[in-house]
Amino acid sequence: MTTRDFHTIIIGSGPGGSTVADELTQAGRSVVIFERGHNHLIDPAHPDDLMQVFSNDELKYTERHFLGPDPWLEPRTFRQSEADGDRLHVGEVNNLPATVGGGGVHADGKLPRFREDDFRVLSELGPIDGATVADWPLTYDDLEPHYATAERLVGVAGLAGANPFAPWRSSPYPMPPGPPMYAGLVTSEAAGRLGYHPYPAPTGVNSVPYDGRPACNNCGFCANFGCPIHAKGDPVAMLRRALRTGRAELRADAFVSRILVQGGRATGVEWIDRDGQTHQELSDDVVVAAGAMETPRLLLLSGFTNENIGRNIMFHMQTYVLGEVPFRVHGHIGRSVTHAHDDHIIVDDPARKAAQAAGLPWIKGGFVEHASPAHVIAEAKLYPWGHEHRRLMRDSPMRDRLLGFCMQGEDLPQATNRVDLDPSVRDVRGVPVARTTYKVHRHEIVASQHHGARLRSIVQEAGADRIFLATSPMATDELGTVVHSPISMLPISRHVAGTARMGRDPKTSVCDEWGRLWEASNVLVADSSLFPTISGYGPTLTLVALAIRNVRAFLGRQAEVKR
Ligand SMILES: Cc1cc2nc3c(=O)[nH]c(=O)nc-3n(C[C@H](O)[C@H](O)[C@H](O)COP(=O)(O)OP(=O)(O)OC[C@H]3O[C@@H](n4cnc5c(N)ncnc54)[C@H](O)[C@@H]3O)c2cc1C
Ligand code: SF4
């Protein structure tokens, strides 16, 4: 069946797609949002009634894939390089939820802005062999007003001025930080004593009632869980605004299998419903916000041929440094992370020296989350059965005696790191799945080793006697890791970017400087696929701000076309 009821089709209801829906509907346009996953979030007919199905249930989220995707039905594939053959692994590959709200629903939402120099890494620091480092086609100053809008829309709790490395800002955070976690206070004090600069992490979680939703009650089931009281604002705040206008339809369980293109313009999409029936929906424009792994998959399924599609995928190299302390830290209570520090993002003298010693021009680390790990079932799975199990669970070293850090290390873009279509693995609908080919650059390994050692000294200062260090990905030849299963080679960051990079030259980019496909100017990409570099910060606030900037320009452009 073919229908044509809307100005714009939006593919994906995560932070990117929901932001675009909000902007377009506020401007008077009608939109339909296609979402392949189920709707557990919002009643489209009564957007002020948020659903009440999220719970503090570890099995539901981490074992039974409540928010999808089920990796048996919608697998992805992975290999490190072409030398591995078609694939090393089939199943879960850095999956974000497939559900209304996308990854925003179960992220714990640290939402820092990128720094000014993150937009011009090539000019500031220079090239690195083997990496396709590039400047962004915009500056921090261009994006700053949209960052401010994004923070207001989502509702970011933070403290302006608390982080000496933060970029300039035109307005304060819309609300103050929430209560600190005890473990975060202990590690912050230790970091401060050693000359680092910890601060309350900017978080998309209400610290006070905001936008008609309550303040967080620090239930402790935050990262990887839906919020039972909807204190997380991203992207429910934007989705709700869009639906309230009456100009947005939310179509869940609707998988877009192809963008229809005629004469260099998109005319609509082909989509598959929950019963496997194929339909067409036509429209003036199409917005692709399927996330940085599914967006290139869809572009390739649609027959776009730009050689850069899927290339330069970036994940963040995560470095975990955790220490066991002889006192209880109550790590299972709170918002997963309440403190951070940015010192490792700065290319200082010690970092320069470490780079030179390794034959690199520079290294950059990343945003350091002061983390307290593990939930009950995750902990129980680690221990042997019997009497010892009972003792360990009572003492709870994983939940209650561990503190430390996760550094989101900047991951350099490389043309050989890419998403393409797997030659033979298909999803439950019979559609080719995304295959990732990915190996970290030497830069990430050297940066992890250099900054990992610095983080270790902070954990020691905090009173830890046993300290563990791990990375994601865990196994690369240069790390010399003993575990060499394909799973250990997978990055697990859930921060993905770069697969439809924006730029000024169609030979080196997929989208123009406003996020429009070079191959079809009425197709806007609105997710972190656009990022030329990923920085050491989580991508979400930046992709929301970028979506606001680009869709506003898109509206202007469309108006010009029609006049
Ligand atoms: C546990 C966890 C913690 C995180 N913490 C942070 C953090 O602290 N800070 C941070 O910045 N980021 C964090 N993230 C990452 C964050 O969730 C993502 O950056 C963000 O969700 C990306 O938004 P998006 O709209 O681009 O894509 P997504 O959120 O992935 O949304 C895309 C949507 O499109 C749908 N879709 C895909 N393909 C199709 C198709 N063909 N047809 C129809 N629908 C389709 C998907 O089902 C999905 O719902 C975290 C993620 C997780 C899982
Ligand atoms: S910690 Fe707060 S924001 Fe996170 S799920 Fe619990 S109530 Fe919601």
XYZ file of C-alpha atoms and ligand atoms in Angstrom:
624
model
C 0.000 0.000 0.000
C 1.284 3.503 -0.789
C 0.325 6.594 1.249
C 1.372 10.262 1.189
C 0.200 12.026 4.307
C 3.175 13.997 5.646
C 5.663 16.665 4.628
C 8.613 14.809 6.142
C 9.478 11.225 6.979
C 11.827 10.793 9.953
C 13.596 7.453 10.352
C 14.427 6.751 14.012
C 12.883 8.114 17.229
C 16.093 8.463 19.298
C 17.589 11.791 20.403
C 18.340 12.796 16.774
C 14.964 11.895 15.255
C 12.911 13.250 18.163
C 14.773 16.567 18.034
C 14.052 16.923 14.315
C 10.394 16.023 14.883
C 10.154 18.754 17.505
C 11.805 21.396 15.305
C 9.752 20.551 12.197
C 6.390 20.367 13.955
C 7.017 23.647 15.803
C 7.636 25.149 12.344
C 4.229 23.897 11.176
C 5.296 20.867 9.157
C 3.710 17.444 9.493
C 5.966 14.457 10.170
C 5.761 10.696 10.512
C 8.421 9.063 12.682
C 9.252 5.486 11.719
C 10.683 3.414 14.566
C 11.631 -0.235 14.085
C 11.265 -1.029 17.826
C 8.283 -1.252 20.173
C 6.770 1.715 21.957
C 7.229 1.451 25.746
C 7.532 5.183 26.276
C 4.669 7.443 25.340
C 0.987 7.282 24.401
C 0.906 9.121 21.046
C -2.745 10.088 21.550
C -2.051 11.455 25.050
C 1.597 12.533 25.010
C 1.415 13.853 28.558
C 0.745 10.292 29.766
C 4.135 8.616 29.862
C 3.953 4.838 30.054
C 4.652 3.075 33.348
C 6.412 -0.103 32.206
C 10.027 0.665 33.150
C 11.264 -0.969 36.351
C 14.432 -1.724 38.340
C 14.590 -5.184 36.783
C 18.037 -6.318 35.707
C 16.861 -9.497 33.974
C 14.318 -7.594 31.900
C 16.876 -5.165 30.469
C 20.246 -6.860 30.426
C 19.275 -10.497 29.788
C 15.889 -10.396 28.044
C 16.471 -7.397 25.749
C 13.268 -5.619 26.808
C 14.262 -2.515 24.839
C 15.606 -4.513 21.916
C 17.108 -5.331 19.596
C 17.213 -9.067 20.197
C 20.612 -9.987 18.755
C 19.235 -13.334 17.528
C 16.586 -11.611 15.416
C 18.520 -8.491 14.448
C 22.185 -9.443 14.599
C 25.155 -7.456 13.429
C 28.491 -8.867 12.376
C 32.062 -7.930 13.194
C 35.626 -8.427 12.087
C 38.839 -6.553 12.809
C 40.040 -6.379 9.224
C 39.461 -7.872 5.784
C 42.125 -10.459 6.625
C 39.589 -12.050 9.014
C 37.373 -13.158 6.109
C 33.687 -12.211 5.931
C 33.247 -11.990 9.718
C 34.509 -13.154 13.100
C 31.327 -12.666 15.098
C 27.541 -12.623 14.581
C 25.235 -11.148 17.261
C 25.453 -8.061 19.433
C 27.843 -5.354 18.166
C 27.711 -2.170 20.226
C 23.902 -2.222 20.084
C 21.840 0.731 21.169
C 18.213 0.023 22.048
C 15.698 -0.402 19.222
C 12.690 1.176 20.877
C 10.752 4.417 20.827
C 13.276 6.907 22.225
C 16.302 4.907 20.997
C 19.433 4.898 23.119
C 18.281 7.949 25.056
C 15.791 5.789 26.921
C 18.399 3.687 28.664
C 21.444 5.916 28.689
C 22.341 7.525 31.993
C 22.865 10.694 29.992
C 26.077 12.517 30.796
C 25.689 15.390 28.390
C 28.855 17.514 28.181
C 29.487 19.861 25.272
C 32.522 19.367 23.013
C 35.345 21.899 23.466
C 36.248 24.569 20.887
C 39.322 22.611 19.702
C 37.288 19.438 19.144
C 35.895 21.059 15.999
C 39.353 21.664 14.467
C 41.576 18.768 15.489
C 43.449 18.731 12.171
C 44.285 22.457 12.301
C 45.142 22.435 15.993
C 47.091 19.193 16.316
C 47.944 18.090 12.781
C 47.575 14.805 10.915
C 48.415 11.331 12.210
C 49.534 8.531 9.885
C 46.780 6.050 9.150
C 43.994 8.300 10.467
C 41.600 10.523 8.496
C 41.542 13.328 11.058
C 39.545 16.295 9.718
C 38.204 19.652 10.876
C 34.449 20.041 11.184
C 32.808 22.358 8.631
C 31.554 24.470 11.556
C 32.988 25.914 14.746
C 32.015 25.708 18.396
C 30.784 29.312 18.158
C 28.390 28.286 15.357
C 26.967 25.534 17.536
C 26.905 27.301 20.917
C 23.354 28.725 20.655
C 22.085 25.296 19.639
C 23.893 23.664 22.576
C 22.030 26.088 24.838
C 18.694 25.164 23.203
C 19.495 21.456 23.454
C 20.283 21.738 27.170
C 17.009 23.584 27.791
C 14.938 21.104 25.768
C 16.419 17.968 27.342
C 16.818 19.528 30.774
C 20.496 19.213 31.666
C 21.517 19.450 35.318
C 24.990 20.954 35.748
C 27.111 23.670 37.293
C 28.524 26.342 34.958
C 32.083 27.329 35.893
C 32.812 24.098 37.795
C 34.935 22.622 34.992
C 37.982 24.784 34.106
C 38.347 23.023 30.737
C 34.746 23.635 29.571
C 34.129 25.825 26.515
C 32.445 29.230 26.892
C 28.679 29.231 27.350
C 26.044 31.901 26.854
C 23.696 30.744 29.618
C 23.703 28.739 32.842
C 22.490 25.145 32.999
C 18.702 24.977 33.301
C 18.965 23.235 36.687
C 21.588 22.504 39.371
C 23.366 19.135 39.680
C 21.598 16.387 41.610
C 22.922 14.822 44.835
C 26.431 13.338 44.558
C 27.188 9.627 44.844
C 29.437 8.805 47.782
C 31.982 6.969 45.607
C 32.131 10.011 43.307
C 32.921 12.231 46.270
C 35.727 9.916 47.421
C 37.352 9.756 43.962
C 36.832 13.493 43.382
C 38.594 14.368 46.602
C 41.482 12.048 45.710
C 41.700 13.519 42.197
C 41.662 17.052 43.603
C 44.523 16.237 45.979
C 46.600 15.123 42.980
C 45.891 18.321 41.041
C 43.038 17.158 38.775
C 39.801 19.109 38.363
C 36.695 16.985 39.052
C 33.238 18.538 38.747
C 29.564 17.458 38.828
C 28.934 15.739 35.480
C 26.333 17.546 33.325
C 23.478 15.055 33.119
C 20.182 14.894 31.226
C 18.339 13.899 34.387
C 16.056 16.177 36.386
C 17.530 17.290 39.697
C 14.331 19.233 40.370
C 10.868 18.905 38.801
C 11.284 20.168 35.212
C 9.181 20.189 32.066
C 6.318 18.364 33.793
C 8.488 15.430 34.909
C 9.714 14.703 38.469
C 13.201 14.907 39.966
C 15.345 11.757 39.955
C 15.072 9.651 43.119
C 18.512 8.034 42.616
C 17.085 4.542 42.304
C 20.458 3.261 41.076
C 19.218 1.423 37.975
C 20.146 4.174 35.523
C 22.645 3.194 32.783
C 21.051 0.402 30.731
C 17.571 0.885 32.266
C 14.464 2.891 31.377
C 13.625 5.436 34.075
C 10.500 4.313 36.008
C 9.566 7.939 36.821
C 10.743 9.561 33.565
C 13.303 11.831 35.206
C 15.523 11.399 32.107
C 14.678 14.016 29.497
C 16.383 12.750 26.363
C 14.535 12.311 24.067
C 11.126 12.073 25.696
C 10.998 15.855 26.161
C 11.342 16.544 22.428
C 9.104 13.676 21.354
C 6.360 14.836 23.669
C 6.552 18.395 22.330
C 6.283 17.117 18.763
C 3.277 14.878 19.506
C 1.481 17.638 21.410
C 1.311 19.725 18.201
C -0.916 17.115 16.559
C 1.343 17.288 13.511
C 3.442 14.195 14.327
C 2.557 10.549 13.913
C 4.689 7.974 15.714
C 4.761 4.666 13.819
C 6.391 2.001 16.015
C 7.308 -1.540 14.856
C 7.902 -0.035 11.418
C 11.273 -0.802 9.840
C 12.386 1.354 6.918
C 14.124 -0.918 4.424
C 14.838 1.610 1.655
C 14.742 5.303 0.848
C 13.075 5.773 -2.532
C 15.073 8.030 -4.860
C 14.219 9.500 -8.252
C 16.388 11.920 -10.227
C 18.632 12.746 -7.254
C 15.764 13.398 -4.825
C 14.147 11.190 -2.223
C 10.448 10.639 -2.836
C 9.665 8.596 0.287
C 10.495 5.261 1.869
C 9.689 1.587 1.667
C 8.876 0.099 5.079
C 8.043 -3.268 6.631
C 5.380 -3.606 9.325
C 5.358 -6.025 12.284
C 3.606 -8.689 10.160
C 6.306 -8.530 7.516
C 4.141 -6.636 4.997
C 5.928 -4.061 2.818
C 4.451 -0.582 2.218
C 5.491 2.733 0.716
C 5.114 6.179 2.272
C 5.834 9.205 0.088
C 6.896 12.670 1.285
C 8.660 15.918 0.346
C 11.783 15.163 2.405
C 13.379 12.367 4.383
C 15.402 12.645 7.607
C 17.673 9.728 8.536
C 18.293 9.485 12.287
C 18.735 5.742 12.650
C 21.948 5.949 14.723
C 25.507 5.855 13.442
C 25.471 2.120 12.620
C 21.976 1.764 11.147
C 22.113 5.019 9.147
C 24.939 3.821 6.834
C 23.211 0.430 6.579
C 20.052 2.130 5.319
C 21.944 4.406 2.929
C 23.663 1.370 1.424
C 20.390 -0.600 1.266
C 18.896 2.378 -0.604
C 21.543 2.185 -3.330
C 23.507 5.341 -2.499
C 27.003 4.934 -3.894
C 29.203 7.564 -2.226
C 32.420 5.665 -1.435
C 32.621 7.279 2.036
C 29.322 5.835 3.338
C 30.036 3.750 6.445
C 33.725 4.659 6.616
C 35.506 6.289 9.574
C 33.376 4.674 12.271
C 34.488 5.724 15.773
C 33.522 4.222 19.157
C 35.737 5.686 21.950
C 38.445 3.515 23.425
C 37.302 2.980 26.998
C 39.860 2.576 29.788
C 38.503 1.266 33.078
C 40.594 1.662 36.208
C 38.883 0.228 39.282
C 40.116 -0.327 42.815
C 38.802 -2.327 45.737
C 38.557 -0.257 48.916
C 38.264 -1.512 52.507
C 35.043 0.449 53.155
C 31.526 0.446 51.707
C 30.921 2.946 48.891
C 27.172 2.358 48.293
C 27.912 2.218 44.565
C 24.508 0.766 43.708
C 22.699 3.964 44.739
C 22.610 6.983 42.441
C 22.678 7.891 38.779
C 25.598 5.617 37.716
C 27.949 8.595 37.429
C 27.733 11.950 39.212
C 31.303 13.258 38.776
C 33.775 13.642 35.924
C 37.053 15.297 35.052
C 38.423 16.479 31.724
C 42.165 16.860 32.423
C 43.065 13.911 30.172
C 41.511 15.573 27.139
C 44.144 18.300 27.251
C 47.310 17.648 25.247
C 49.738 18.677 28.003
C 53.518 18.207 28.235
C 53.442 14.698 29.746
C 50.975 13.596 27.033
C 53.211 15.114 24.340
C 56.229 13.301 25.733
C 54.364 9.980 25.873
C 53.285 10.498 22.267
C 56.811 11.289 21.096
C 58.208 8.246 22.884
C 55.694 6.137 20.954
C 56.479 7.851 17.626
C 53.175 9.746 17.454
C 52.744 13.520 17.034
C 50.122 13.768 19.827
C 47.694 11.793 21.972
C 44.368 12.751 23.494
C 42.523 10.938 26.245
C 38.905 11.632 27.091
C 36.158 12.520 29.531
C 36.683 10.559 32.752
C 33.548 9.264 34.431
C 33.848 8.565 38.136
C 32.044 5.264 38.137
C 30.705 2.699 40.527
C 30.046 -0.527 38.696
C 27.806 -3.616 38.767
C 24.279 -4.606 39.639
C 23.206 -7.606 41.696
C 22.785 -10.185 38.952
C 25.884 -9.056 37.069
C 27.811 -9.486 40.315
C 26.261 -12.861 41.135
C 27.252 -14.206 37.717
C 30.911 -13.584 38.521
C 31.131 -15.653 41.708
C 31.415 -19.404 42.279
C 28.320 -21.195 43.635
C 27.962 -22.464 47.222
C 29.001 -21.061 50.585
C 31.611 -18.760 49.046
C 28.968 -17.257 46.777
C 26.813 -16.260 49.768
C 29.772 -14.677 51.524
C 30.884 -12.742 48.459
C 27.382 -11.469 47.742
C 27.039 -10.264 51.358
C 30.405 -8.469 51.200
C 29.603 -7.304 47.669
C 33.042 -6.270 46.420
C 31.697 -5.504 42.915
C 28.818 -3.271 43.953
C 29.880 -1.905 47.282
C 33.652 -1.848 47.508
C 34.805 -0.867 44.045
C 35.398 2.653 42.874
C 37.224 4.120 39.966
C 36.966 5.484 36.484
C 35.950 4.941 32.897
C 37.788 7.159 30.407
C 36.027 7.689 27.056
C 39.230 7.980 25.026
C 39.127 9.843 21.725
C 39.065 7.328 18.887
C 40.617 8.477 15.609
C 38.730 8.034 12.341
C 40.276 5.553 9.893
C 38.971 4.894 6.391
C 39.412 1.144 6.855
C 37.163 1.151 9.933
C 33.717 0.943 8.440
C 30.154 -0.313 8.355
C 29.018 -2.101 5.212
C 26.394 -4.716 4.399
C 27.243 -8.238 5.452
C 27.446 -10.365 2.279
C 25.219 -13.146 3.648
C 23.864 -12.566 7.207
C 20.294 -11.212 7.216
C 17.906 -10.066 9.942
C 14.550 -11.663 10.740
C 12.969 -9.648 7.903
C 15.480 -10.970 5.368
C 17.372 -7.653 5.119
C 21.231 -7.665 5.021
C 22.668 -6.604 8.390
C 25.371 -4.070 9.240
C 28.890 -5.475 9.320
C 31.537 -3.541 11.251
C 35.215 -3.766 10.376
C 37.135 -2.090 13.179
C 40.533 -1.988 14.830
C 41.819 0.712 17.162
C 44.615 3.006 15.970
C 47.930 2.954 17.843
C 47.009 6.434 19.122
C 44.180 5.012 21.240
C 46.415 2.353 22.778
C 49.203 4.769 23.703
C 46.677 7.267 25.107
C 44.979 4.530 27.137
C 48.284 3.364 28.593
C 49.472 6.882 29.424
C 46.231 8.093 31.000
C 45.434 4.711 32.544
C 48.603 5.029 34.645
C 47.519 8.497 35.819
C 44.061 7.203 36.735
C 45.620 4.328 38.639
C 47.445 6.801 40.887
C 44.146 8.556 41.711
C 42.466 5.262 42.608
C 45.434 4.477 44.843
C 45.118 7.903 46.481
C 41.431 7.141 47.122
C 42.471 4.233 49.324
C 42.277 1.215 47.026
C 44.531 -1.721 47.749
C 43.777 -3.913 44.706
C 43.569 -2.096 41.365
C 42.340 -3.524 38.037
C 42.728 -2.039 34.574
C 40.735 -3.073 31.525
C 39.977 -1.602 28.141
C 37.286 -1.855 25.503
C 38.101 -3.185 23.014
C 40.056 -5.538 25.209
C 42.142 -7.450 22.705
C 44.400 -5.969 20.093
C 47.789 -7.222 19.016
C 49.529 -4.226 20.557
C 47.799 -4.517 23.925
C 49.206 -8.018 24.072
C 46.010 -9.166 25.784
C 45.783 -12.883 26.383
C 42.035 -13.132 25.712
C 41.587 -13.392 21.968
C 37.935 -14.265 21.535
C 36.104 -12.147 18.928
C 33.920 -10.714 21.741
C 36.993 -9.208 23.403
C 37.802 -7.370 20.165
C 34.417 -5.603 20.136
C 34.186 -2.048 21.423
C 31.326 -1.785 23.960
C 31.197 1.991 24.426
C 27.686 2.611 22.953
C 29.153 5.879 21.643
C 29.224 5.605 17.859
C 29.955 8.227 15.200
C 31.424 9.130 11.850
C 29.766 6.886 9.238
C 28.217 9.636 7.083
C 30.671 12.423 7.806
C 29.849 15.987 6.926
C 32.253 18.196 4.993
C 32.726 20.618 2.136
C 34.013 18.102 -0.427
C 31.884 15.207 -1.736
C 35.085 13.269 -2.409
C 35.855 13.043 1.317
C 32.400 13.296 2.907
C 28.887 11.836 2.632
C 26.923 14.952 3.638
C 27.440 18.627 3.000
C 28.188 21.125 5.768
C 24.469 21.251 6.663
C 24.007 17.488 7.000
C 22.321 16.958 3.600
C 23.337 13.975 1.481
C 25.509 14.996 -1.454
C 23.592 12.404 -3.493
C 20.073 13.655 -2.585
C 19.782 17.132 -1.135
C 16.319 16.565 0.373
C 17.728 13.833 2.639
C 19.006 15.177 5.946
C 21.136 13.020 8.242
C 20.449 13.869 11.894
C 22.650 11.733 14.112
C 26.300 11.286 15.068
C 27.029 9.654 11.697
C 27.838 13.232 10.669
C 30.789 13.712 13.053
C 34.201 14.078 11.329
C 35.871 13.374 14.711
C 34.320 12.071 17.941
C 36.256 13.996 20.628
C 36.615 12.440 24.072
C 33.029 13.318 25.056
C 29.761 11.415 24.719
C 28.175 12.271 21.373
C 24.553 12.837 22.351
C 24.267 16.516 23.298
C 26.364 17.426 20.270
C 24.221 15.384 17.879
C 21.077 17.015 19.301
C 22.573 20.521 18.950
C 23.767 19.704 15.429
C 20.321 18.386 14.482
C 18.756 21.666 15.646
C 21.267 23.713 13.612
C 20.902 21.602 10.488
C 17.142 21.228 10.499
C 16.683 24.983 10.938
C 18.922 25.532 7.908
C 17.062 22.771 6.070
C 13.767 24.546 6.694
C 15.235 27.752 5.315
C 16.560 25.988 2.273
C 13.270 24.208 1.601
C 11.417 27.498 1.842
C 13.768 28.995 -0.746
C 13.196 26.060 -3.094
C 9.417 26.500 -2.916
C 9.297 30.286 -3.397
C 23.742 2.413 28.603
C 24.049 3.587 27.727
C 24.649 4.713 28.280
C 24.930 5.808 27.470
N 25.444 6.924 28.054
C 25.672 8.011 27.310
C 26.182 9.185 27.910
O 26.386 9.234 29.123
N 26.440 10.258 27.115
C 26.221 10.231 25.773
O 26.466 11.236 25.103
N 25.718 9.130 25.173
C 25.445 8.028 25.910
N 24.941 6.900 25.312
C 24.775 6.911 23.855
C 23.445 7.507 23.423
O 22.404 6.662 23.826
C 23.476 7.677 21.899
O 24.523 8.570 21.548
C 22.177 8.239 21.361
O 21.079 7.443 21.732
C 22.237 8.330 19.839
O 21.056 8.929 19.395
P 20.523 8.714 17.903
O 19.205 9.366 17.816
O 21.571 9.103 16.947
O 20.412 7.139 17.724
P 19.602 6.059 18.549
O 19.399 6.488 19.941
O 20.295 4.772 18.285
O 18.174 6.051 17.846
C 17.989 5.542 16.548
C 16.624 4.881 16.482
O 16.392 4.545 15.118
C 15.769 3.282 15.066
N 16.065 2.699 13.751
C 17.266 2.284 13.286
N 17.147 1.822 12.025
C 15.852 1.957 11.689
C 15.114 1.655 10.497
N 15.713 1.153 9.411
N 13.773 1.893 10.493
C 13.151 2.422 11.599
N 13.807 2.715 12.748
C 15.146 2.498 12.780
C 16.401 2.517 16.213
O 15.582 1.432 16.616
C 16.541 3.590 17.278
O 15.438 3.634 18.150
C 24.634 5.780 26.082
C 24.036 4.651 25.542
C 23.741 3.573 26.340
C 23.089 2.378 25.704
S 18.699 7.037 38.921
Fe 17.176 8.670 38.601
S 17.158 9.088 36.385
Fe 18.228 7.129 36.715
S 16.587 5.610 36.416
Fe 16.688 6.054 38.658
S 15.194 7.706 39.008
Fe 15.567 7.574 36.802
